[in-house]
Amino acid sequence: MAQSKVSAIAQDLVDKIKHQQYKPGEYLPSEHQLMDLYGASRETIRKALTSLTDLGLIQKIRGKGSIVLNLDRYTFPISGISSFAELNNQLGLKAETKVLLLQKEDHLPTSFIKYFPEEKNSAGFHLERLRLIEGQADVLDCDYLLSPPINSLPKDAAETSIYNYLENKEKLEISYATKEISVCKVDKRIQDLLQLDNKLAVLVASRNYLADTTKFELTLSYHRPDKFKFVDFARRKKIKF
């Protein structure tokens, strides 16, 4: 059985859920109906449904089928590792990105050292981007892409998707991240950029890694507190003793 068949079916179901052809609280067609719809075996359909279950999009109810879960479409999945461009496309946000800074540095910028002291002497690309949703500034992303492994970063990639550039042009395999969420005081510049009433913002500090465990990116992501919402999806996996 080709894995691409499973992936194609899973992606089609994800798209239909995203566009609310299958709405939260409704059941997907039965396995038999999906087999007829996609011309696929029961094993293929079950693997595709398992993919959706692992993503937290559906829940299998014994004797009833697979119900679509109610996930907030404007919630940023903090536990995942996705580019803003991917989220904009997946969530249907009316979003835009403004590149405020892109320059090569010999050392880690001062604002990063408190959170990533182990990289204070590392060279890299310092990137700042303001994220606007429906015309309002919601997030300030400050990234530091370590060099090596990152050897170049064109401005057009920064304006669209650096992950698309790194994966498709540089052939790097982005794999996982560790993230720490806190509330912090910000300076007047960030306060003004995010149009904050006070100097408090939600900060997500991330260390991002390639598949070979090489650290490639440090991120300080400042969010407006009135717009920030942390929703995670956790599925229990039993441990055998």
CSV table of N, CA, C and O in Angstrom, one decimal, residues 142-208:
chain,number,residue,atom,x,y,z
A,142,CYS,N,10.7,37.8,16.4
A,142,CYS,CA,12.2,38.1,16.3
A,142,CYS,C,12.9,36.8,16.2
A,142,CYS,O,12.9,36.0,17.1
A,143,ASP,N,13.5,36.6,15.0
A,143,ASP,CA,14.2,35.3,14.8
A,143,ASP,C,15.7,35.5,14.7
A,143,ASP,O,16.2,36.6,14.2
A,144,TYR,N,16.5,34.5,15.1
A,144,TYR,CA,17.9,34.5,14.8
A,144,TYR,C,18.3,33.2,14.3
A,144,TYR,O,18.2,32.1,15.0
A,145,LEU,N,18.6,33.2,13.0
A,145,LEU,CA,18.9,31.9,12.3
A,145,LEU,C,20.4,31.7,12.3
A,145,LEU,O,21.2,32.5,11.8
A,146,LEU,N,20.8,30.6,13.0
A,146,LEU,CA,22.3,30.4,13.2
A,146,LEU,C,23.0,30.1,11.9
A,146,LEU,O,22.5,29.3,11.0
A,147,SER,N,24.2,30.6,11.8
A,147,SER,CA,25.1,30.4,10.7
A,147,SER,C,26.4,29.9,11.1
A,147,SER,O,27.2,30.6,11.7
A,148,PRO,N,26.8,28.6,10.8
A,148,PRO,CA,25.9,27.6,10.1
A,148,PRO,C,24.9,27.1,11.1
A,148,PRO,O,25.0,27.4,12.3
A,149,PRO,N,23.9,26.3,10.6
A,149,PRO,CA,23.7,25.7,9.3
A,149,PRO,C,23.1,26.6,8.2
A,149,PRO,O,23.1,26.3,7.0
A,150,ILE,N,22.6,27.8,8.6
A,150,ILE,CA,22.0,28.7,7.6
A,150,ILE,C,23.0,29.6,7.0
A,150,ILE,O,23.7,30.3,7.7
A,151,ASN,N,23.2,29.5,5.7
A,151,ASN,CA,24.3,30.3,5.0
A,151,ASN,C,23.8,31.5,4.3
A,151,ASN,O,24.6,32.4,4.0
A,152,SER,N,22.5,31.6,4.0
A,152,SER,CA,21.9,32.7,3.4
A,152,SER,C,20.5,32.8,3.7
A,152,SER,O,19.8,31.8,4.0
A,153,LEU,N,19.9,34.1,3.6
A,153,LEU,CA,18.5,34.3,3.8
A,153,LEU,C,18.0,35.5,3.0
A,153,LEU,O,18.1,36.6,3.4
A,154,PRO,N,17.5,35.2,1.8
A,154,PRO,CA,17.0,36.3,0.9
A,154,PRO,C,15.8,37.0,1.5
A,154,PRO,O,15.0,36.4,2.3
A,155,LYS,N,15.7,38.3,1.2
A,155,LYS,CA,14.6,39.1,1.8
A,155,LYS,C,13.2,38.5,1.3
A,155,LYS,O,12.2,38.6,2.1
A,156,ASP,N,13.1,38.1,0.1
A,156,ASP,CA,11.8,37.6,-0.4
A,156,ASP,C,11.4,36.3,0.4
A,156,ASP,O,10.2,36.1,0.6
A,157,ALA,N,12.4,35.5,0.9
A,157,ALA,CA,12.0,34.4,1.7
A,157,ALA,C,11.5,34.9,3.1
A,157,ALA,O,10.5,34.3,3.6
A,158,ALA,N,12.1,35.9,3.6
A,158,ALA,CA,11.7,36.5,4.9
A,158,ALA,C,10.3,37.1,4.7
A,158,ALA,O,9.5,37.0,5.7
A,159,GLU,N,9.9,37.6,3.6
A,159,GLU,CA,8.6,38.2,3.4
A,159,GLU,C,7.5,37.2,3.2
A,159,GLU,O,6.4,37.5,3.4
A,160,THR,N,7.9,36.0,2.8
A,160,THR,CA,6.9,34.9,2.5
A,160,THR,C,7.0,33.8,3.6
A,160,THR,O,6.3,33.8,4.5
A,161,SER,N,8.0,32.9,3.3
A,161,SER,CA,8.1,31.8,4.3
A,161,SER,C,9.6,31.3,4.3
A,161,SER,O,10.1,30.8,3.3
A,162,ILE,N,10.2,31.6,5.4
A,162,ILE,CA,11.6,31.1,5.5
A,162,ILE,C,11.7,29.6,5.6
A,162,ILE,O,12.7,29.0,5.1
A,163,TYR,N,10.7,28.9,6.2
A,163,TYR,CA,10.7,27.5,6.2
A,163,TYR,C,10.5,26.9,4.8
A,163,TYR,O,11.2,25.9,4.5
A,164,ASN,N,9.7,27.5,4.0
A,164,ASN,CA,9.6,27.0,2.6
A,164,ASN,C,11.0,27.1,1.9
A,164,ASN,O,11.4,26.2,1.2
A,165,TYR,N,11.7,28.2,2.1
A,165,TYR,CA,13.0,28.4,1.5
A,165,TYR,C,14.0,27.4,2.0
A,165,TYR,O,14.7,26.8,1.3
A,166,LEU,N,14.0,27.2,3.4
A,166,LEU,CA,15.0,26.3,3.9
A,166,LEU,C,14.8,24.9,3.5
A,166,LEU,O,15.7,24.1,3.3
A,167,GLU,N,13.5,24.5,3.5
A,167,GLU,CA,13.2,23.1,3.1
A,167,GLU,C,13.3,22.8,1.6
A,167,GLU,O,13.8,21.7,1.2
A,168,ASN,N,12.9,23.7,0.8
A,168,ASN,CA,12.8,23.5,-0.6
A,168,ASN,C,14.0,24.0,-1.4
A,168,ASN,O,14.4,23.4,-2.4
A,169,LYS,N,14.7,25.0,-0.9
A,169,LYS,CA,15.9,25.5,-1.6
A,169,LYS,C,17.2,25.0,-1.0
A,169,LYS,O,18.1,24.6,-1.7
A,170,GLU,N,17.2,25.1,0.3
A,170,GLU,CA,18.4,24.6,1.0
A,170,GLU,C,18.4,23.2,1.4
A,170,GLU,O,19.4,22.6,1.9
A,171,LYS,N,17.2,22.5,1.2
A,171,LYS,CA,17.1,21.1,1.4
A,171,LYS,C,17.4,20.7,2.9
A,171,LYS,O,18.0,19.6,3.2
A,172,LEU,N,17.0,21.5,3.8
A,172,LEU,CA,17.1,21.2,5.2
A,172,LEU,C,15.8,20.6,5.7
A,172,LEU,O,14.7,21.0,5.3
A,173,GLU,N,15.9,19.7,6.6
A,173,GLU,CA,14.7,19.0,7.2
A,173,GLU,C,14.4,19.5,8.6
A,173,GLU,O,15.1,19.1,9.6
A,174,ILE,N,13.4,20.4,8.7
A,174,ILE,CA,13.0,21.0,9.9
A,174,ILE,C,12.2,19.9,10.7
A,174,ILE,O,11.3,19.4,10.2
A,175,SER,N,12.5,19.7,12.0
A,175,SER,CA,11.9,18.6,12.7
A,175,SER,C,11.1,19.0,13.9
A,175,SER,O,10.0,18.6,14.1
A,176,TYR,N,11.8,19.7,14.9
A,176,TYR,CA,11.1,19.9,16.2
A,176,TYR,C,11.6,21.1,16.9
A,176,TYR,O,12.5,21.8,16.4
A,177,ALA,N,10.8,21.5,17.9
A,177,ALA,CA,11.2,22.7,18.7
A,177,ALA,C,10.9,22.5,20.2
A,177,ALA,O,10.0,21.7,20.5
A,178,THR,N,11.6,23.3,21.0
A,178,THR,CA,11.2,23.4,22.4
A,178,THR,C,10.8,24.8,22.6
A,178,THR,O,11.4,25.8,22.1
A,179,LYS,N,9.7,25.0,23.4
A,179,LYS,CA,9.1,26.4,23.6
A,179,LYS,C,8.8,26.7,25.0
A,179,LYS,O,8.4,25.8,25.8
A,180,GLU,N,9.0,27.9,25.4
A,180,GLU,CA,8.8,28.4,26.8
A,180,GLU,C,7.9,29.6,26.7
A,180,GLU,O,8.2,30.5,26.0
A,181,ILE,N,6.8,29.6,27.4
A,181,ILE,CA,5.8,30.7,27.3
A,181,ILE,C,5.8,31.5,28.7
A,181,ILE,O,5.8,30.9,29.7
A,182,SER,N,5.9,32.8,28.6
A,182,SER,CA,5.9,33.6,29.8
A,182,SER,C,5.3,35.0,29.5
A,182,SER,O,5.0,35.3,28.3
A,183,VAL,N,5.1,35.7,30.5
A,183,VAL,CA,4.6,37.1,30.3
A,183,VAL,C,5.8,38.0,30.7
A,183,VAL,O,6.4,37.8,31.7
A,184,CYS,N,6.1,39.0,29.9
A,184,CYS,CA,7.2,39.8,30.1
A,184,CYS,C,6.9,41.3,29.9
A,184,CYS,O,6.0,41.6,29.2
A,185,LYS,N,7.8,42.2,30.4
A,185,LYS,CA,7.7,43.6,30.1
A,185,LYS,C,8.5,43.8,28.9
A,185,LYS,O,9.6,43.3,28.6
A,186,VAL,N,8.0,44.7,28.0
A,186,VAL,CA,8.7,45.0,26.8
A,186,VAL,C,9.0,46.5,26.7
A,186,VAL,O,8.5,47.3,27.5
A,187,ASP,N,10.0,46.9,25.8
A,187,ASP,CA,10.4,48.2,25.7
A,187,ASP,C,9.3,49.0,24.9
A,187,ASP,O,8.4,48.5,24.4
A,188,LYS,N,9.5,50.3,24.9
A,188,LYS,CA,8.5,51.2,24.2
A,188,LYS,C,8.4,50.9,22.7
A,188,LYS,O,7.3,51.0,22.2
A,189,ARG,N,9.5,50.5,22.1
A,189,ARG,CA,9.4,50.2,20.7
A,189,ARG,C,8.4,49.0,20.4
A,189,ARG,O,7.5,49.1,19.5
A,190,ILE,N,8.5,47.9,21.2
A,190,ILE,CA,7.6,46.8,21.0
A,190,ILE,C,6.2,47.2,21.4
A,190,ILE,O,5.2,46.8,20.8
A,191,GLN,N,6.1,48.0,22.5
A,191,GLN,CA,4.8,48.4,23.0
A,191,GLN,C,4.1,49.2,21.9
A,191,GLN,O,2.9,49.0,21.6
A,192,ASP,N,4.8,50.1,21.1
A,192,ASP,CA,4.2,50.8,20.1
A,192,ASP,C,3.9,50.0,18.9
A,192,ASP,O,2.8,50.2,18.2
A,193,LEU,N,4.8,49.0,18.5
A,193,LEU,CA,4.5,48.2,17.4
A,193,LEU,C,3.3,47.3,17.5
A,193,LEU,O,2.5,47.2,16.6
A,194,LEU,N,3.1,46.8,18.7
A,194,LEU,CA,1.9,46.0,19.0
A,194,LEU,C,0.7,46.8,19.5
A,194,LEU,O,-0.3,46.2,19.8
A,195,GLN,N,0.9,48.1,19.7
A,195,GLN,CA,-0.2,49.0,20.1
A,195,GLN,C,-0.7,48.5,21.5
A,195,GLN,O,-2.0,48.3,21.7
A,196,LEU,N,0.2,48.2,22.4
A,196,LEU,CA,-0.2,47.8,23.7
A,196,LEU,C,-0.6,48.9,24.7
A,196,LEU,O,0.0,50.0,24.6
A,197,ASP,N,-1.5,48.6,25.5
A,197,ASP,CA,-2.0,49.6,26.5
A,197,ASP,C,-0.9,49.8,27.6
A,197,ASP,O,-0.8,50.8,28.2
A,198,ASN,N,-0.2,48.7,27.9
A,198,ASN,CA,0.8,48.7,28.9
A,198,ASN,C,2.1,48.0,28.3
A,198,ASN,O,2.1,47.7,27.1
A,199,LYS,N,3.0,47.8,29.1
A,199,LYS,CA,4.3,47.2,28.7
A,199,LYS,C,4.4,45.7,28.8
A,199,LYS,O,5.4,45.1,28.8
A,200,LEU,N,3.2,45.0,29.0
A,200,LEU,CA,3.2,43.5,29.1
A,200,LEU,C,2.8,42.9,27.8
A,200,LEU,O,1.9,43.2,27.2
A,201,ALA,N,3.5,41.8,27.5
A,201,ALA,CA,3.2,41.0,26.3
A,201,ALA,C,3.5,39.5,26.7
A,201,ALA,O,4.2,39.2,27.6
A,202,VAL,N,2.9,38.6,25.9
A,202,VAL,CA,3.1,37.2,26.1
A,202,VAL,C,4.3,36.9,25.2
A,202,VAL,O,4.3,37.2,24.0
A,203,LEU,N,5.3,36.2,25.7
A,203,LEU,CA,6.5,35.8,25.0
A,203,LEU,C,6.6,34.3,24.8
A,203,LEU,O,6.5,33.6,25.8
A,204,VAL,N,6.8,33.9,23.6
A,204,VAL,CA,7.1,32.5,23.3
A,204,VAL,C,8.5,32.4,22.8
A,204,VAL,O,8.8,32.9,21.8
A,205,ALA,N,9.4,31.8,23.6
A,205,ALA,CA,10.8,31.7,23.3
A,205,ALA,C,11.0,30.2,22.8
A,205,ALA,O,10.7,29.3,23.5
A,206,SER,N,11.6,30.1,21.6
A,206,SER,CA,11.7,28.8,20.9
A,206,SER,C,13.1,28.5,20.5
A,206,SER,O,13.8,29.4,20.0
A,207,ARG,N,13.5,27.3,20.6
A,207,ARG,CA,14.7,26.7,20.0
A,207,ARG,C,14.2,25.7,19.0
A,207,ARG,O,13.5,24.7,19.3
A,208,ASN,N,14.6,25.9,17.7
A,208,ASN,CA,14.1,25.0,16.7
A,208,ASN,C,15.3,24.2,16.1
A,208,ASN,O,16.4,24.7,15.9
